[in-house]
Short mmCIF file of C-alpha atoms and ligand atoms in Angstrom, two decimals:
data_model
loop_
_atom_site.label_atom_id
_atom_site.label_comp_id
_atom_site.label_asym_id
_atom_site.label_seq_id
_atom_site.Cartn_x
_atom_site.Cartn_y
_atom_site.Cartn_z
CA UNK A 1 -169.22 -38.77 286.39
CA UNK A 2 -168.35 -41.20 283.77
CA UNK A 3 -166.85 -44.77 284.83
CA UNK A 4 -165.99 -47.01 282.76
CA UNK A 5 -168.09 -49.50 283.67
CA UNK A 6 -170.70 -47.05 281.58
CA UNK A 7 -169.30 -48.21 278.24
CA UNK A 8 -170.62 -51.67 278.19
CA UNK A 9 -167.22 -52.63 277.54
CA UNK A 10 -166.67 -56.69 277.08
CA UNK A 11 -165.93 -57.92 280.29
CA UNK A 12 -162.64 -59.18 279.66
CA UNK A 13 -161.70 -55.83 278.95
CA UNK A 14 -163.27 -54.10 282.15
CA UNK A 15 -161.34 -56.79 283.81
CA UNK A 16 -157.84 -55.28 282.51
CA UNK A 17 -158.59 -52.02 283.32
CA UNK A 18 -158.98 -53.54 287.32
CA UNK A 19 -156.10 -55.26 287.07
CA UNK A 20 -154.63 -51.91 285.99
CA UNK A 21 -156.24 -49.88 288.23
CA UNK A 22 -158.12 -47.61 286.21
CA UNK A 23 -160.71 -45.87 287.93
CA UNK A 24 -161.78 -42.95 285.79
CA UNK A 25 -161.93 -42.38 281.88
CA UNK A 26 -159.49 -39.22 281.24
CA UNK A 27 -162.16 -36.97 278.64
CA UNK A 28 -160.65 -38.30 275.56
CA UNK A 29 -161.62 -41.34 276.61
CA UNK A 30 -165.14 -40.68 277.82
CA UNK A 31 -165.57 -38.28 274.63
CA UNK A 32 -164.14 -41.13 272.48
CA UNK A 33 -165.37 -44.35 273.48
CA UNK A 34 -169.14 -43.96 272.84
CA UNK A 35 -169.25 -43.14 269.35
CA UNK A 36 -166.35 -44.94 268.76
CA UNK A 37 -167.90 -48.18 270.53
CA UNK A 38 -171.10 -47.04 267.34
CA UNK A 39 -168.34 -47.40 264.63
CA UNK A 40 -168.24 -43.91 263.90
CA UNK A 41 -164.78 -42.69 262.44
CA UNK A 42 -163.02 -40.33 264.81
CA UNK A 43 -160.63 -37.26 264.65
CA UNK A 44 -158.44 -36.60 267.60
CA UNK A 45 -156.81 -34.01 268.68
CA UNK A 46 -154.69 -34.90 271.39
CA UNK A 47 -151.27 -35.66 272.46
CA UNK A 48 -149.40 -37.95 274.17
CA UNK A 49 -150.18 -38.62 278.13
CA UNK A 50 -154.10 -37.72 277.70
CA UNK A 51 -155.01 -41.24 277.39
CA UNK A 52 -155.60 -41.10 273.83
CA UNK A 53 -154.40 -45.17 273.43
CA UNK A 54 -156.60 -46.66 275.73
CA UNK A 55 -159.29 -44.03 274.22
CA UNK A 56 -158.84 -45.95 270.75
CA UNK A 57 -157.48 -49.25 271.82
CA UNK A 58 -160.73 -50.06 274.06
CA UNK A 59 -163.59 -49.84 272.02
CA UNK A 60 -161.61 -51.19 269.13
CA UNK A 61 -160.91 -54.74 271.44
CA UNK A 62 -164.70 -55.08 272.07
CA UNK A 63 -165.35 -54.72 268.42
CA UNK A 64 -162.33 -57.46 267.92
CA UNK A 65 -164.23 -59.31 270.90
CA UNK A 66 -167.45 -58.73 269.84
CA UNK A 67 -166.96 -59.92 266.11
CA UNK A 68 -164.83 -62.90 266.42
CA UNK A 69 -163.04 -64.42 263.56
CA UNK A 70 -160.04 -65.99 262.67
CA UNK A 71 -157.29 -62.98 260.85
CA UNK A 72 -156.83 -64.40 257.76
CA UNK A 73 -153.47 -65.77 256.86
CA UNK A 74 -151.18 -62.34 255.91
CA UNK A 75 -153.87 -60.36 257.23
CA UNK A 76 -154.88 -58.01 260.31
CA UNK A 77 -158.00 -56.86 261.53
CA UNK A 78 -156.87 -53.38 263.09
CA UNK A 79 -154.01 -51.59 261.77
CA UNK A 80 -152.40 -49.13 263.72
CA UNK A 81 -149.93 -46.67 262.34
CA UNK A 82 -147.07 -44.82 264.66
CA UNK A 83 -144.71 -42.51 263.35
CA UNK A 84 -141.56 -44.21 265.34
CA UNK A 85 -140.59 -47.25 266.63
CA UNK A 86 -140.60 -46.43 269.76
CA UNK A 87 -144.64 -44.80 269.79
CA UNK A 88 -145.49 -48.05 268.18
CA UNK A 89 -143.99 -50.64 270.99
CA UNK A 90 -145.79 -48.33 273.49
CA UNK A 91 -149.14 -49.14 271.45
CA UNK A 92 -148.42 -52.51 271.46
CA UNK A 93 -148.21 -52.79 274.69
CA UNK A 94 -151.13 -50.92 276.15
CA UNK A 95 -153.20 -53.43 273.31
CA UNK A 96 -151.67 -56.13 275.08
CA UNK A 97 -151.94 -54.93 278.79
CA UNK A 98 -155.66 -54.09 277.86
CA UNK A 99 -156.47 -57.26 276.01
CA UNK A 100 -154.50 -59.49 278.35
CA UNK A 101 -157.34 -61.57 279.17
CA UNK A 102 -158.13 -62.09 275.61
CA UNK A 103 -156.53 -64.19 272.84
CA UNK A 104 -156.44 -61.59 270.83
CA UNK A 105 -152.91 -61.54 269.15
CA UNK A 106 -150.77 -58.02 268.91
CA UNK A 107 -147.58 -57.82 266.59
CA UNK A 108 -145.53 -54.85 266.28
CA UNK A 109 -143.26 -54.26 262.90
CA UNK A 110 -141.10 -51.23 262.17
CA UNK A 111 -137.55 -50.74 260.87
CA UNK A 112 -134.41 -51.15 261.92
CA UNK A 113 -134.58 -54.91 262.95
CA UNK A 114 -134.75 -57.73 260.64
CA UNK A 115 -137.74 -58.43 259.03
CA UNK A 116 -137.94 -62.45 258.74
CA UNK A 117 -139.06 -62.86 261.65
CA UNK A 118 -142.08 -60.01 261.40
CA UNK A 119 -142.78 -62.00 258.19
CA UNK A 120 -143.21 -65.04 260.22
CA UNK A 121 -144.92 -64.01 262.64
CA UNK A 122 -147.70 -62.57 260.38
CA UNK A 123 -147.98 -65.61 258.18
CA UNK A 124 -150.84 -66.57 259.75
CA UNK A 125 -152.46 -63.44 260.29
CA UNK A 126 -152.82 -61.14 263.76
CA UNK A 127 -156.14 -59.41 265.49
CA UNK A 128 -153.64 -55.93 265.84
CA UNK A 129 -151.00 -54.76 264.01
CA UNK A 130 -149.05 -51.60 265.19
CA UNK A 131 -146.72 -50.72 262.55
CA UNK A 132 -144.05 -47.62 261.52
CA UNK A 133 -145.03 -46.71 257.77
CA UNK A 134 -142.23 -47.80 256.31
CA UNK A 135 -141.56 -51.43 257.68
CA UNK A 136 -144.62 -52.08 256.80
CA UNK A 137 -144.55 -50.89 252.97
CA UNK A 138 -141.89 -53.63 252.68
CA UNK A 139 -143.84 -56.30 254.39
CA UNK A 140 -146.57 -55.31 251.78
CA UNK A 141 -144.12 -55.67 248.85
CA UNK A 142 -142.30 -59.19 249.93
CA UNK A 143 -146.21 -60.32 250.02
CA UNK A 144 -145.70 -61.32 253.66
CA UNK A 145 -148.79 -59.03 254.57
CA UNK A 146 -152.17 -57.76 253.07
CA UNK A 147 -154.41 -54.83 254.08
CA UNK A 148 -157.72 -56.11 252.42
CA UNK A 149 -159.26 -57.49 255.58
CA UNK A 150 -158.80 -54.15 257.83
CA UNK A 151 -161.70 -53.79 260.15
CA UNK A 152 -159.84 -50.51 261.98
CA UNK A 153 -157.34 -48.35 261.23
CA UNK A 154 -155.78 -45.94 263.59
CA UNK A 155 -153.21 -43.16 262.08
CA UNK A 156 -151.85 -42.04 265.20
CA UNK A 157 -149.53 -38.59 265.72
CA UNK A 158 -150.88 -37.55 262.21
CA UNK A 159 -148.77 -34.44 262.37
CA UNK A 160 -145.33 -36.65 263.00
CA UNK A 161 -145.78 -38.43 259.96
CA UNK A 162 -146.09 -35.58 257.75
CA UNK A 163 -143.10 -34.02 259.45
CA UNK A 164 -141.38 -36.93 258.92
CA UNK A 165 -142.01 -36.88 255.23
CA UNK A 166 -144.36 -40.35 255.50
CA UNK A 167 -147.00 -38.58 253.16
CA UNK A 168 -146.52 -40.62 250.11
CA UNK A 169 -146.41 -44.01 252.65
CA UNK A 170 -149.43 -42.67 253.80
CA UNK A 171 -150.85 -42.70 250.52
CA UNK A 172 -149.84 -46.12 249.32
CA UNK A 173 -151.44 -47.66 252.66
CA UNK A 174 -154.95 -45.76 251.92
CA UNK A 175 -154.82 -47.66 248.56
CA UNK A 176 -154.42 -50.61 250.10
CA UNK A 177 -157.24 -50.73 252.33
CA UNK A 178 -160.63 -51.72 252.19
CA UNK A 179 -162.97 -49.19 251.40
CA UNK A 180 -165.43 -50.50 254.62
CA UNK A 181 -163.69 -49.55 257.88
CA UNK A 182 -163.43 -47.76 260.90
CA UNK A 183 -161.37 -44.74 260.57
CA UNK A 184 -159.43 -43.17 263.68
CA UNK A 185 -156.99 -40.24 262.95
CA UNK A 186 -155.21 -38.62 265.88
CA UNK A 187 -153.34 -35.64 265.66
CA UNK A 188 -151.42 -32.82 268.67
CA UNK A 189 -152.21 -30.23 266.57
CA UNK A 190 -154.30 -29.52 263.76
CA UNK A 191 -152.41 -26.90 261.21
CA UNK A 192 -154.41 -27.17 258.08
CA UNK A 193 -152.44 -29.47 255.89
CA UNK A 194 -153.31 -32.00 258.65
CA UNK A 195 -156.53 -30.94 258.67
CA UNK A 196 -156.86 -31.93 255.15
CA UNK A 197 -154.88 -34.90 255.64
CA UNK A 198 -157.75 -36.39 258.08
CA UNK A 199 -160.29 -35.10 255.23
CA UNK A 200 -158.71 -37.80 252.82
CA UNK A 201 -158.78 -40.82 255.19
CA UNK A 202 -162.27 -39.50 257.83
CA UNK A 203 -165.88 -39.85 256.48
CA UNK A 204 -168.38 -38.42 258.77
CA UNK A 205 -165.61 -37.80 262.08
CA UNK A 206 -166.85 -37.04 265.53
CA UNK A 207 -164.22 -34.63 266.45
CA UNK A 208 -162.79 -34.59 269.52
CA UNK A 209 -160.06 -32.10 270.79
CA UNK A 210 -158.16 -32.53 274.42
CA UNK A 211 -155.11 -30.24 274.20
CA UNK A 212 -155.53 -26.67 272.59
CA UNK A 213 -152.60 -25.19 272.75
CA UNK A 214 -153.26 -22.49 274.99
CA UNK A 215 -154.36 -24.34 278.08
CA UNK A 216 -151.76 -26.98 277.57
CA UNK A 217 -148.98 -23.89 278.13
CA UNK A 218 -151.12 -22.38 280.66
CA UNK A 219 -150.72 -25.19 283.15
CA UNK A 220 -146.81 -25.07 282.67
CA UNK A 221 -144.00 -22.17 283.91
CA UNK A 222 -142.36 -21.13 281.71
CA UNK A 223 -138.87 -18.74 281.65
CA UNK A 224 -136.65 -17.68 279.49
CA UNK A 225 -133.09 -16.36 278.95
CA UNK A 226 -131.23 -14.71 276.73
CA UNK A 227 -128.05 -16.17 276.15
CA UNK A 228 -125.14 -16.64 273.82
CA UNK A 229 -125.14 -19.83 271.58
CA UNK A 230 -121.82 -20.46 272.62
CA UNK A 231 -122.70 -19.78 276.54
CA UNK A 232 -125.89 -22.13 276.67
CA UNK A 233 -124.00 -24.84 277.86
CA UNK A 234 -122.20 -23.17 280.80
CA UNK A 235 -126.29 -22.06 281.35
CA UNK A 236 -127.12 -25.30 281.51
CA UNK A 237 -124.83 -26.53 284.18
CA UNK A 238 -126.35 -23.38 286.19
CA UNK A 239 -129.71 -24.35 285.86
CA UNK A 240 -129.32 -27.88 286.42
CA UNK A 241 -127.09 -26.70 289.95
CA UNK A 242 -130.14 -24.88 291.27
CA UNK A 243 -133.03 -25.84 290.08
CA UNK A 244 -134.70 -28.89 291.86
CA UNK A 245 -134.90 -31.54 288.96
CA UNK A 246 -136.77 -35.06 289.31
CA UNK A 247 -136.62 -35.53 285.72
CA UNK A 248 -135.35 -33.26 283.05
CA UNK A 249 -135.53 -33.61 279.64
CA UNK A 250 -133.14 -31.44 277.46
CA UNK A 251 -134.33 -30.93 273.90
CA UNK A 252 -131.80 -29.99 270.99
CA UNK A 253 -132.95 -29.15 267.37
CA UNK A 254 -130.01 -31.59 266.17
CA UNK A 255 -128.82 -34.91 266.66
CA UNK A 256 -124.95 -33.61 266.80
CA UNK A 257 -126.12 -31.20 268.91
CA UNK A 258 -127.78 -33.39 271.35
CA UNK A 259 -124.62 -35.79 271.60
CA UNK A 260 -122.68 -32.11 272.31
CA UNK A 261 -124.72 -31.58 275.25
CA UNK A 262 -124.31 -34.80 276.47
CA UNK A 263 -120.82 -35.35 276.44
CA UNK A 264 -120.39 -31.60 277.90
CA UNK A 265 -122.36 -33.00 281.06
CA UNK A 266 -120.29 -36.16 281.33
CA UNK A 267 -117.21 -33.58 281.49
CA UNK A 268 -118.16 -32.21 284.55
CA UNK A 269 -119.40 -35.82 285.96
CA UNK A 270 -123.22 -35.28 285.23
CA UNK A 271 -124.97 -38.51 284.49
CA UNK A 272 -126.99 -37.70 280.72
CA UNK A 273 -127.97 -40.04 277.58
CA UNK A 274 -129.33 -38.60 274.33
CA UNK A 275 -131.74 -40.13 272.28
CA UNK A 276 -132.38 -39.44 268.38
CA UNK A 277 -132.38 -40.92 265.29
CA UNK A 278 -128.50 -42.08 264.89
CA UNK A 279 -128.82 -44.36 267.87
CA UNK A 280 -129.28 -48.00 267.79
CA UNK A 281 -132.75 -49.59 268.94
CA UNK A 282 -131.28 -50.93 271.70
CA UNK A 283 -129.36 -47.83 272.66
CA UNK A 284 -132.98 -45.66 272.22
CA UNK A 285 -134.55 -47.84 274.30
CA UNK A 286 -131.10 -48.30 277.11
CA UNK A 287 -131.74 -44.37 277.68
CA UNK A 288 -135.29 -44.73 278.05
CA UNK A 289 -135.05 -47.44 280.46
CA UNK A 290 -132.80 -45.15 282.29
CA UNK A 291 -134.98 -41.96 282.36
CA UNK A 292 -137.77 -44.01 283.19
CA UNK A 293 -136.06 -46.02 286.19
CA UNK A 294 -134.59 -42.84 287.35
CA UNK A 295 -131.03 -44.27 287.06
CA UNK A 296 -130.55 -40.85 284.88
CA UNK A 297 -132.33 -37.86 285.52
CA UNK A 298 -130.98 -35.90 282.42
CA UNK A 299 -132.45 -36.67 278.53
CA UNK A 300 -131.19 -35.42 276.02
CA UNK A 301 -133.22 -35.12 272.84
CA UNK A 302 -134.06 -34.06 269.69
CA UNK A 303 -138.08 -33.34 268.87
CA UNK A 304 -138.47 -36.57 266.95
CA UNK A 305 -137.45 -39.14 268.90
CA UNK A 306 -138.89 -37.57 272.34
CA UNK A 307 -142.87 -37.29 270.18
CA UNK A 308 -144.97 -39.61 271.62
CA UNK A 309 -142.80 -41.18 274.80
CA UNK A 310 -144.80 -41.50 277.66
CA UNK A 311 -142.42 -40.39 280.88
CA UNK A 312 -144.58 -39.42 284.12
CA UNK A 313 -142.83 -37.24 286.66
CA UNK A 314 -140.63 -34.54 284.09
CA UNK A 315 -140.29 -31.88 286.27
CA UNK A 316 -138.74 -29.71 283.39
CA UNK A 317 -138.52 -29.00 279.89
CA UNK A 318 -135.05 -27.36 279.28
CA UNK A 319 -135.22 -25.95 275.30
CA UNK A 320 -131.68 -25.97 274.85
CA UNK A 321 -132.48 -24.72 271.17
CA UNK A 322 -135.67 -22.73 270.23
CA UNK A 323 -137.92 -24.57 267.55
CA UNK A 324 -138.14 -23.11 264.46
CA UNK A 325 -142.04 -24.05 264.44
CA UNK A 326 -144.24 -23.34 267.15
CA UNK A 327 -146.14 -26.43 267.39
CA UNK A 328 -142.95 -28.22 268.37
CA UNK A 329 -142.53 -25.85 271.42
CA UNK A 330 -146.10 -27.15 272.40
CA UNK A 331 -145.25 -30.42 272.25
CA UNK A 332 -142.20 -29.89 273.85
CA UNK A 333 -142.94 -28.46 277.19
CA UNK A 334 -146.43 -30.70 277.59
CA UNK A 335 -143.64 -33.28 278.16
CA UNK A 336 -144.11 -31.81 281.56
CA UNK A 337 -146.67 -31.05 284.18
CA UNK A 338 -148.52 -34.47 283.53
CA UNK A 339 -151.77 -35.40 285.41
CA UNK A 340 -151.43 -32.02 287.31
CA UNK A 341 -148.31 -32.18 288.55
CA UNK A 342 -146.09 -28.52 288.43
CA UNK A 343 -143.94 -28.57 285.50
CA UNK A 344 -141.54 -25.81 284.68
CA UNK A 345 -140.34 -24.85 281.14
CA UNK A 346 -136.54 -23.08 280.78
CA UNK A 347 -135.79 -21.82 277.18
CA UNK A 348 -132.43 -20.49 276.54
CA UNK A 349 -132.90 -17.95 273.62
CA UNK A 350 -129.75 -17.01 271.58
CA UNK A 351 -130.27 -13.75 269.53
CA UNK A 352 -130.94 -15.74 266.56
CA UNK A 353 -133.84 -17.74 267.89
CA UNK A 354 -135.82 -14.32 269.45
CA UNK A 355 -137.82 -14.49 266.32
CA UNK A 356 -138.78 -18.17 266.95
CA UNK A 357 -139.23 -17.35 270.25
CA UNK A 358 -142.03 -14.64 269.49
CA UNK A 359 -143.65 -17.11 267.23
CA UNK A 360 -144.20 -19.18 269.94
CA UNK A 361 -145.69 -16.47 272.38
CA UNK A 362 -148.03 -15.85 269.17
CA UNK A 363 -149.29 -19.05 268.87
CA UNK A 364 -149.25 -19.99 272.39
CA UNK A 365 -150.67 -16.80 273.26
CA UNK A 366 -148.82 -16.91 276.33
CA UNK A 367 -145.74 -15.11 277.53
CA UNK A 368 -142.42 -16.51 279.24
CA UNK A 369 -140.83 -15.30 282.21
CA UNK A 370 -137.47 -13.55 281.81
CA UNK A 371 -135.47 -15.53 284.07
CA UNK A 372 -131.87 -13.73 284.61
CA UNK A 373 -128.46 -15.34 284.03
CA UNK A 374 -126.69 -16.15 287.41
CA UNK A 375 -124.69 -13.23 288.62
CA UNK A 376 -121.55 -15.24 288.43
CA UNK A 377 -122.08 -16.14 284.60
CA UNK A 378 -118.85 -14.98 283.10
CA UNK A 379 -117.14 -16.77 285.94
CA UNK A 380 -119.11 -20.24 285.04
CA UNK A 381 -118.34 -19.58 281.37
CA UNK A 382 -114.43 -19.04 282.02
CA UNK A 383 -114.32 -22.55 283.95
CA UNK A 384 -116.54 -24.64 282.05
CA UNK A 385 -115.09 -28.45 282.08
CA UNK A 386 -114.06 -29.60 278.62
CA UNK A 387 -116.34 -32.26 277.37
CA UNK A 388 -115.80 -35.83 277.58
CA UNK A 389 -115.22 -38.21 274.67
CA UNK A 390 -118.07 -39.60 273.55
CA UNK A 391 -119.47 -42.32 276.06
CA UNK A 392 -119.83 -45.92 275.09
CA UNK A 393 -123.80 -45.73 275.91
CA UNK A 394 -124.08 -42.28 274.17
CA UNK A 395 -121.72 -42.75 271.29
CA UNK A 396 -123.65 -43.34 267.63
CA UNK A 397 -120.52 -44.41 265.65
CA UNK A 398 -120.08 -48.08 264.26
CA UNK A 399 -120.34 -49.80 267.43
CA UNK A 400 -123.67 -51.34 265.81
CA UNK A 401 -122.95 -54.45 263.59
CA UNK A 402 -126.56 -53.95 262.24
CA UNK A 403 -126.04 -49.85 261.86
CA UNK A 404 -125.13 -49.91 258.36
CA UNK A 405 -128.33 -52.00 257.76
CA UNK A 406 -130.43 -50.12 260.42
CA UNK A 407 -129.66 -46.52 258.83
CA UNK A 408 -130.65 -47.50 255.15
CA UNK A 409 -134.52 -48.02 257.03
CA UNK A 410 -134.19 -45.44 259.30
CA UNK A 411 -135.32 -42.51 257.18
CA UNK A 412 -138.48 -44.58 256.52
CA UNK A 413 -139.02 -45.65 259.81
CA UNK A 414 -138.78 -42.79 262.03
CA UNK A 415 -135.52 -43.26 262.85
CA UNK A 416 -133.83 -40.17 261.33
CA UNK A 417 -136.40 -37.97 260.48
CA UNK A 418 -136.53 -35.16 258.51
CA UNK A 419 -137.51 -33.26 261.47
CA UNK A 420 -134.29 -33.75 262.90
CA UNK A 421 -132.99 -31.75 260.13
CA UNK A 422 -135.47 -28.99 261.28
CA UNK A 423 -138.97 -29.18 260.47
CA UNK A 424 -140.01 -27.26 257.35
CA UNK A 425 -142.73 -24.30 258.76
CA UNK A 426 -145.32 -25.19 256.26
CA UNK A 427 -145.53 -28.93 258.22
CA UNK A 428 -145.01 -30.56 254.45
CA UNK A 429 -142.06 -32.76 253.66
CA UNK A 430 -139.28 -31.82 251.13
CA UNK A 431 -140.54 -32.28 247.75
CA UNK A 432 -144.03 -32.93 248.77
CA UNK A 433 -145.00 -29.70 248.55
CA UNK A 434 -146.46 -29.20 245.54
CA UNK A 435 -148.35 -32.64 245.26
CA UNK A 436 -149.72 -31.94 248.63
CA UNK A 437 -150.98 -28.32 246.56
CA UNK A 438 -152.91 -30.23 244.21
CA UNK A 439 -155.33 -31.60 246.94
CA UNK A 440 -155.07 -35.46 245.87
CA UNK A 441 -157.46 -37.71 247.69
CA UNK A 442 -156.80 -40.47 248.90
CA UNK A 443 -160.36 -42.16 248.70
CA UNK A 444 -162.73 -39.87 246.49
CA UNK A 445 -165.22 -39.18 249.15
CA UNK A 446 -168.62 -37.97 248.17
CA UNK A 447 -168.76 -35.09 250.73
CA UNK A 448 -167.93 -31.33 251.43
CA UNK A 449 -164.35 -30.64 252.71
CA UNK A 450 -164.45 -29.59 256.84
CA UNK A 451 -168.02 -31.87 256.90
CA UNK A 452 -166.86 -33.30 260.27
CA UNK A 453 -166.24 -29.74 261.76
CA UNK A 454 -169.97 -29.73 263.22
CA UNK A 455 -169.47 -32.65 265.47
CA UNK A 456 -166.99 -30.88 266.85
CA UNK A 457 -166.69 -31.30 270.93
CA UNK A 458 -164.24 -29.94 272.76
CA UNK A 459 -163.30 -31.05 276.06
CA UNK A 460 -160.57 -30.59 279.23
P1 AMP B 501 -151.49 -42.20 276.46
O1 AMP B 501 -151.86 -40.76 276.27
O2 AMP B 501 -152.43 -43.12 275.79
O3 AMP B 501 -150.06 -42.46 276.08
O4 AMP B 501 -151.63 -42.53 278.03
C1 AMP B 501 -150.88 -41.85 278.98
C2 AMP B 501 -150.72 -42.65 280.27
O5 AMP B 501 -151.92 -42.62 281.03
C3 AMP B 501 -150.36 -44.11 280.07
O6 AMP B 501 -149.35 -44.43 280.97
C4 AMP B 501 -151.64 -44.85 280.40
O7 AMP B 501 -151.36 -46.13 280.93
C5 AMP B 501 -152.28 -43.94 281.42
N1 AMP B 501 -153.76 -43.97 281.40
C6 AMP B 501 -154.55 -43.96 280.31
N2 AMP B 501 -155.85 -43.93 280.67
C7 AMP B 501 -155.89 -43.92 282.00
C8 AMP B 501 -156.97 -43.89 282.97
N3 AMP B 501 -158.25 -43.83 282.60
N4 AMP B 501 -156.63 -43.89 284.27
C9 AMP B 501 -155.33 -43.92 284.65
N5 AMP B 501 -154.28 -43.95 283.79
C10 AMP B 501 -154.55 -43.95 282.49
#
């Protein structure tokens, strides 16, 4: 078995991973770190909670470590790329927990905040920058930061950002780099157009793949109920009476939809916050404190802002709403049944969403339990509580003095994504679709489209 003392790892690194406790490399990481530790680019395939950071942060510090030199003024030496805010202050702090016996420097930008202070504190340059697409496209055009002197770049949840309609950001920033660099490009799943995608930025990949769809679902339970729209809530109080929740997260396909849920729980006294794209920062992060404390055991979300947060101990995966796009279901339920543990997956199908729903059992190539409605239903129905007025912490209207300021970034910073507005099917963003036809590069590459696919290795 693999340790991680095999790497050859710079000791101040080896000495973070003691101080954290880690013991054994999860696959990505003892797939990734070798070649990566060679320089080779890499291609991903993995989702949150396999250890995919540490897998790409590691080997990229002992380069840093291994290499020293000043950043130059404006500059960073590994770039890092997160679809939301919230993805990219996780990053920055496994960089930091990992390099915390290093000077290395690690600055985070994205949106919604104000940006003097991100301009100062890249005037004189940082080892790692983790940044949300758009945030840093501004940064780029006040001249507060330059790309030219990228050693690494990471473009993590590959598949968010097109979702999210980042495509043409994505573009600009491969422009901007230098044309000698490490490459890494991680993706949960790997639909074509993302496959192409990592064409454009990858030359000469090892491929690595940790979560095919299939065995993710296989580890999970999943059930299923037919229900009315209009009933799911009263099903929701039912399942949350008897099923035994430590953590549940609730997932909604809209943001309204999300604070509905929410504020039909707090009407019959049950503690729930909802996260999505028309909260404030601080309010994103309040709720994920809370989930993550345990002070709530109840998250409500929509798909975007729940990608790429890394909660242990979700017992369930309630899909209030059916995705329209089976990927999403994927990443959905692997929410759950982390590091082994028994996770249980509840989808409450309206007669709308059984198409959706056989999508899923297409692509998952797995099947859901049918899991009855209580025998007192109608009775549950009749007496559901009203729900409350919206709750101070849940509430998304102009409490914010910085809203009006925040929401003009937020569509370029992951903060109201387009796939709150449903994901399109095809994975492309609106208007995109027939640029991303015509096949543009973004660095000609002298070399045969799928030429990483025989390094392929798949693993767990
Ligand atoms: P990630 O997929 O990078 O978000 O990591 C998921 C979680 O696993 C994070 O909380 C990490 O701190 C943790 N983790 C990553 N690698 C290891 C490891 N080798 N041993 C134990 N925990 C780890």
């Amino acid at each position: 078995m693999t340790t991680f003392n095999d790497f050859g790892l710079h000791a101040d690194i080896n000495r973070a991973l003691a101080a954290k406790d880690y013991t054994t490399p999860t696959p990505i990481q003892t797939q990734a770190i070798p070649p990566l530790m060679k320089g080779r680019d890499l291609c991903g395939i993995a989702q949150t909670g396999t250890g995919k950071t540490a897998g790409f942060s590691l080997p990229s510090i002992h380069h840093l470590l291994t290499y020293p030199h000043r950043p130059t003024p404006r500059g960073c030496r590994m770039l890092v790329l997160a679809p939301t805010r919230e993805l990219a202050a996780q990053i920055a702090q496994s960089c930091r927990d990992y390099g915390r016996f290093t000077k290395l420097s690690v600055t985070t930008v994205f949106g919604g905040v104000p940006i003097n202070k991100q301009i100062r504190d890249l005037s004189g340059g940082v080892d790692i920058l983790v940044a949300t697409p758009g945030r840093l496209l501004d940064l780029i055009d006040q001249r507060a930061l330059r790309l030219d002197d990228v050693e690494i770049f990471v473009l993590d949840e590959a598949d968010q950002m097109m979702d999210m309609g980042f495509i043409h950001s994505l573009r600009r920033v491969a422009k901007l780099l230098p044309s000698r660099r490490q490459n890494l490009f991680f993706s949960a799943t790997m639909p074509k157009e993302i496959a192409h995608l990592a064409e454009q930025f990858l030359e000469d990949p090892v491929t690595v793949s940790v979560t095919p769809a299939a065995t993710t679902v296989e580890k999970i339970s999943q059930y299923s109920t037919f229900v009315e729209q209009k009933e799911k809530q009263a099903l929701l109080h039912s399942v949350i009476a008897s099923e035994d929740i430590d953590r549940a997260l609730i997932f909604t396909r809209t943001k309204h939809g999300a604070d509905r849920v929410v504020r039909h729980l707090a009407g019959a006294n049950i503690k729930a916050m909802a996260i999505h794209g028309n909260k404030s920062q601080s309010q994103r992060t309040h709720a994920l404190q809370a989930f993550r404390s345990g002070d709530i055991k109840l998250l409500v979300a929509t798909d975007i802002a729940a990608r790429g947060i890394d909660v242990s101990g979700v017992s369930h995966v309630i899909n209030f709403e059916i995705p329209n796009v089976p990927e999403q279901y994927v990443h959905r339920i692997g929410r759950t049944a982390r590091a082994g543990a028994e996770g249980k997956a509840i989808s409450f199908i309206a007669p709308d969403e059984r198409p959706y729903m056989r999508d899923i059992e297409r692509v998952t190539r797995s099947k859901s339990e049918p899991m009855p409605l209580p025998e007192n239903f109608n009775e549950l129905v009749r007496n559901l509580p009203k729900p409350a007025q919206p709750p101070r912490d849940t509430g998304s209207q102009g409490r914010d003095p910085n809203r009006q300021r925040q929401d003009a970034h937020r569509q370029r910073d992951g903060g109201q994504p387009r796939g709150e507005r449903g994901p399109r099917r095809d994975g492309a963003a609106a208007g995109e679709g027939a640029e991303g036809q015509r096949k543009r590069r973004f660095r000609p590459r002298n070399k045969s489209v799928g030429a990483h696919k025989g390094a392929v290795k798949r693993v767990g």
